[in-house]
Amino acid sequence: MNELQDLIDNNERWAEAIKQEDPDFFSKLARQQTPEYLWIGCSDARVPANEIVGMLPGDLFVHRNVANVVLHTDLNCLSVIQYAVDVLKVKHILVTGHYGCGGVRASMQDRQLGLIDGWLRSIRDLYYEHREALGQLPTEEERVDRLCELNVIQQVANVGHTSIVQNAWHRGQSLSIHGCIYGIKDGRWKSLNATISGFEQLPPQYRLRPVGAV
């Protein structure tokens, strides 16, 4: 028996259910991709982007990696942001973390995991920066969850610091970056009230002039 047969059967039922609701759904989807949202989230299998916010295929442009990190050396992530902003003209970038994130937890520990240790270095730096405030929280779970929030807020800032996003603002493009977090225990997705919608919200040292400006 095909080892993928269960998944193939699931797909057939899913596609049929979609067509029952909207017979033209897949033909319309094949003709264009016009999402208003870019989702930057964690690779965790328990955090399915579309389902969490009740959206169908085509509604979200998605990038996922361990612990929803945005690094200025990560050409994969930057390429996704550039395509979403410059080509698809998304209006919102949703940086979404989740409570109990294993990557965040690992960044708070001293054991080696391998290649991912380098990937998580920026979160380890963030942990060190906030170690005193985090140390005042009574339980490990509370410390992990708070660092999950702080990580999202930092990644929102990192997205805003890119020339991709700033050039969109220079062009007058409507674009907002939102920090959000998902609770695996209750299924709730919420805003962390860490939204950046324009150039003036960036610290001066991160503001880039338009190309060609004197």
Short mmCIF file of C-alpha atoms in Angstrom, two decimals:
data_model
loop_
_atom_site.label_atom_id
_atom_site.label_comp_id
_atom_site.label_asym_id
_atom_site.label_seq_id
_atom_site.Cartn_x
_atom_site.Cartn_y
_atom_site.Cartn_z
CA MET A 1 0.00 0.00 0.00
CA ASN A 2 1.17 3.52 -0.76
CA GLU A 3 2.61 4.97 2.46
CA LEU A 4 1.03 8.30 1.55
CA GLN A 5 -2.44 6.88 0.86
CA ASP A 6 -3.98 8.25 4.06
CA LEU A 7 -2.79 11.73 3.13
CA ILE A 8 -3.98 11.33 -0.45
CA ASP A 9 -7.41 10.24 0.80
CA ASN A 10 -7.53 13.20 3.20
CA ASN A 11 -6.66 15.54 0.35
CA GLU A 12 -9.42 14.11 -1.83
CA ARG A 13 -12.01 14.67 0.88
CA TRP A 14 -10.70 18.18 1.56
CA ALA A 15 -10.74 19.20 -2.11
CA GLU A 16 -14.22 17.79 -2.55
CA ALA A 17 -15.51 19.69 0.49
CA ILE A 18 -14.08 22.94 -0.88
CA LYS A 19 -15.69 22.36 -4.29
CA GLN A 20 -19.03 21.57 -2.70
CA GLU A 21 -18.95 24.97 -1.02
CA ASP A 22 -17.58 26.85 -4.03
CA PRO A 23 -17.42 24.92 -7.33
CA ASP A 24 -15.18 27.56 -8.94
CA PHE A 25 -12.77 27.92 -6.01
CA PHE A 26 -9.78 26.10 -7.48
CA SER A 27 -10.17 27.53 -10.96
CA LYS A 28 -10.19 31.05 -9.49
CA LEU A 29 -7.25 30.21 -7.25
CA ALA A 30 -5.21 28.96 -10.20
CA ARG A 31 -5.64 32.25 -12.08
CA GLN A 32 -4.16 34.59 -9.48
CA GLN A 33 -2.53 35.00 -6.09
CA THR A 34 -3.60 38.19 -4.34
CA PRO A 35 -3.12 37.79 -0.57
CA GLU A 36 -3.20 40.85 1.64
CA TYR A 37 -1.19 39.17 4.38
CA LEU A 38 2.31 37.76 4.78
CA TRP A 39 2.57 35.36 7.73
CA ILE A 40 6.01 34.88 9.29
CA GLY A 41 5.62 32.08 11.81
CA CYS A 42 7.20 29.12 13.52
CA SER A 43 7.72 25.76 11.82
CA ASP A 44 6.00 24.00 14.74
CA ALA A 45 3.50 21.49 13.34
CA ARG A 46 0.91 22.60 15.89
CA VAL A 47 0.71 26.12 14.43
CA PRO A 48 -1.11 25.91 11.06
CA ALA A 49 -1.26 29.46 9.71
CA ASN A 50 -4.42 29.42 7.57
CA GLU A 51 -6.51 27.43 10.01
CA ILE A 52 -5.64 29.62 13.01
CA VAL A 53 -7.06 32.76 11.41
CA GLY A 54 -9.81 31.00 9.46
CA MET A 55 -8.46 31.70 5.98
CA LEU A 56 -8.52 29.60 2.83
CA PRO A 57 -5.62 28.84 0.48
CA GLY A 58 -4.64 32.01 -1.35
CA ASP A 59 -5.41 34.32 1.56
CA LEU A 60 -2.00 34.11 3.26
CA PHE A 61 1.52 34.18 1.85
CA VAL A 62 3.52 32.15 4.36
CA HIS A 63 7.10 31.87 5.58
CA ARG A 64 7.94 29.60 8.51
CA ASN A 65 11.13 28.78 10.35
CA VAL A 66 12.17 27.61 13.81
CA ALA A 67 11.07 30.24 16.36
CA ASN A 68 9.83 32.74 13.71
CA VAL A 69 13.18 34.51 13.43
CA VAL A 70 13.93 37.30 10.93
CA LEU A 71 17.68 37.58 10.36
CA HIS A 72 19.26 40.10 8.01
CA THR A 73 21.55 37.35 6.72
CA ASP A 74 18.70 34.96 5.89
CA LEU A 75 18.17 35.29 2.13
CA ASN A 76 15.28 32.83 2.25
CA CYS A 77 13.23 34.97 4.62
CA LEU A 78 14.25 38.24 2.97
CA SER A 79 13.32 36.89 -0.46
CA VAL A 80 9.86 35.98 0.82
CA ILE A 81 9.41 39.45 2.33
CA GLN A 82 10.64 41.12 -0.87
CA TYR A 83 8.28 39.11 -3.10
CA ALA A 84 5.34 39.65 -0.75
CA VAL A 85 5.92 43.41 -0.47
CA ASP A 86 7.17 44.32 -3.95
CA VAL A 87 5.25 41.88 -6.13
CA LEU A 88 2.16 40.75 -4.24
CA LYS A 89 1.75 44.16 -2.53
CA VAL A 90 0.60 42.70 0.77
CA LYS A 91 -0.77 45.23 3.22
CA HIS A 92 0.04 43.41 6.45
CA ILE A 93 2.97 41.32 7.72
CA LEU A 94 1.92 39.10 10.62
CA VAL A 95 4.90 38.02 12.71
CA THR A 96 3.39 35.24 14.79
CA GLY A 97 5.06 33.35 17.61
CA HIS A 98 3.49 30.83 19.94
CA TYR A 99 3.62 30.13 23.64
CA GLY A 100 5.77 27.22 24.75
CA CYS A 101 8.00 27.50 21.66
CA GLY A 102 10.69 24.81 21.75
CA GLY A 103 13.20 27.00 19.95
CA VAL A 104 12.76 29.80 22.46
CA ARG A 105 13.04 27.33 25.33
CA ALA A 106 16.25 25.88 23.85
CA SER A 107 17.76 29.37 23.64
CA MET A 108 17.40 29.66 27.41
CA GLN A 109 19.38 26.47 28.08
CA ASP A 110 23.06 25.57 27.88
CA ARG A 111 22.83 22.21 26.10
CA GLN A 112 23.92 21.79 22.50
CA LEU A 113 21.43 20.79 19.83
CA GLY A 114 23.60 21.13 16.72
CA LEU A 115 23.27 23.46 13.75
CA ILE A 116 20.22 25.11 15.25
CA ASP A 117 22.36 26.56 18.07
CA GLY A 118 23.64 29.18 15.64
CA TRP A 119 20.14 29.88 14.34
CA LEU A 120 18.87 30.56 17.86
CA ARG A 121 21.78 32.79 18.82
CA SER A 122 19.79 36.01 18.39
CA ILE A 123 17.13 34.74 20.81
CA ARG A 124 19.84 33.72 23.27
CA ASP A 125 21.13 37.32 23.05
CA LEU A 126 17.60 38.57 23.70
CA TYR A 127 17.31 36.29 26.71
CA TYR A 128 20.55 37.65 28.13
CA GLU A 129 19.40 41.23 27.56
CA HIS A 130 16.18 40.63 29.52
CA ARG A 131 17.55 38.09 32.03
CA GLU A 132 16.87 40.21 35.11
CA ALA A 133 13.21 40.90 34.31
CA LEU A 134 12.64 37.32 33.19
CA GLY A 135 14.30 36.02 36.36
CA GLN A 136 11.61 37.72 38.44
CA LEU A 137 8.89 35.52 36.97
CA PRO A 138 8.05 32.62 39.30
CA THR A 139 8.01 29.64 36.89
CA GLU A 140 9.98 28.42 33.91
CA GLU A 141 6.85 28.31 31.77
CA GLU A 142 6.13 31.97 32.48
CA ARG A 143 9.71 32.87 31.60
CA VAL A 144 9.53 30.91 28.34
CA ASP A 145 6.20 32.46 27.39
CA ARG A 146 7.38 35.98 28.12
CA LEU A 147 10.50 35.43 26.03
CA CYS A 148 8.24 34.14 23.23
CA GLU A 149 6.48 37.51 23.33
CA LEU A 150 9.73 39.48 23.46
CA ASN A 151 11.04 37.48 20.52
CA VAL A 152 8.01 38.38 18.42
CA ILE A 153 8.40 42.06 19.27
CA GLN A 154 12.08 41.91 18.28
CA GLN A 155 11.30 40.21 14.97
CA VAL A 156 8.68 42.87 14.18
CA ALA A 157 11.44 45.44 14.63
CA ASN A 158 13.80 43.39 12.44
CA VAL A 159 11.23 43.34 9.62
CA GLY A 160 10.79 47.09 9.91
CA HIS A 161 14.54 47.63 9.72
CA THR A 162 14.80 46.01 6.28
CA SER A 163 15.32 48.18 3.22
CA ILE A 164 12.50 46.19 1.59
CA VAL A 165 9.88 47.49 3.99
CA GLN A 166 11.33 50.99 4.24
CA ASN A 167 11.44 51.39 0.46
CA ALA A 168 7.77 50.40 0.35
CA TRP A 169 7.01 53.20 2.81
CA HIS A 170 9.12 55.62 0.79
CA ARG A 171 6.94 54.75 -2.23
CA GLY A 172 3.82 55.52 -0.22
CA GLN A 173 2.78 51.86 -0.08
CA SER A 174 0.36 50.94 2.70
CA LEU A 175 2.14 48.33 4.83
CA SER A 176 1.92 47.43 8.52
CA ILE A 177 3.91 44.90 10.55
CA HIS A 178 2.05 43.27 13.41
CA GLY A 179 3.34 41.20 16.33
CA CYS A 180 0.99 38.37 17.27
CA ILE A 181 1.13 35.22 19.36
CA TYR A 182 -0.77 31.95 19.41
CA GLY A 183 -1.67 29.82 22.42
CA ILE A 184 -1.40 26.12 21.67
CA LYS A 185 -3.25 25.30 24.90
CA ASP A 186 -6.35 27.33 24.06
CA GLY A 187 -6.14 27.94 20.29
CA ARG A 188 -6.31 31.71 20.73
CA TRP A 189 -4.38 34.10 18.49
CA LYS A 190 -3.89 37.63 19.77
CA SER A 191 -2.11 40.88 19.03
CA LEU A 192 0.83 41.94 21.18
CA ASN A 193 0.12 45.59 20.29
CA ALA A 194 3.50 45.84 18.61
CA THR A 195 2.52 47.27 15.25
CA ILE A 196 4.79 49.35 13.02
CA SER A 197 3.02 51.15 10.18
CA GLY A 198 5.48 53.79 9.07
CA PHE A 199 8.98 55.15 8.88
CA GLU A 200 8.50 57.54 11.80
CA GLN A 201 7.99 54.65 14.25
CA LEU A 202 11.54 53.37 13.70
CA PRO A 203 14.43 54.42 15.95
CA PRO A 204 16.53 57.02 14.08
CA GLN A 205 19.56 54.75 13.77
CA TYR A 206 17.55 52.26 11.69
CA ARG A 207 15.96 54.74 9.27
CA LEU A 208 17.25 54.47 5.72
CA ARG A 209 16.99 57.34 3.24
CA PRO A 210 15.46 56.66 -0.18
CA VAL A 211 17.90 55.56 -2.83
CA GLY A 212 19.36 58.64 -4.51
CA ALA A 213 18.37 61.00 -1.71
CA VAL A 214 21.03 63.50 -0.67
#
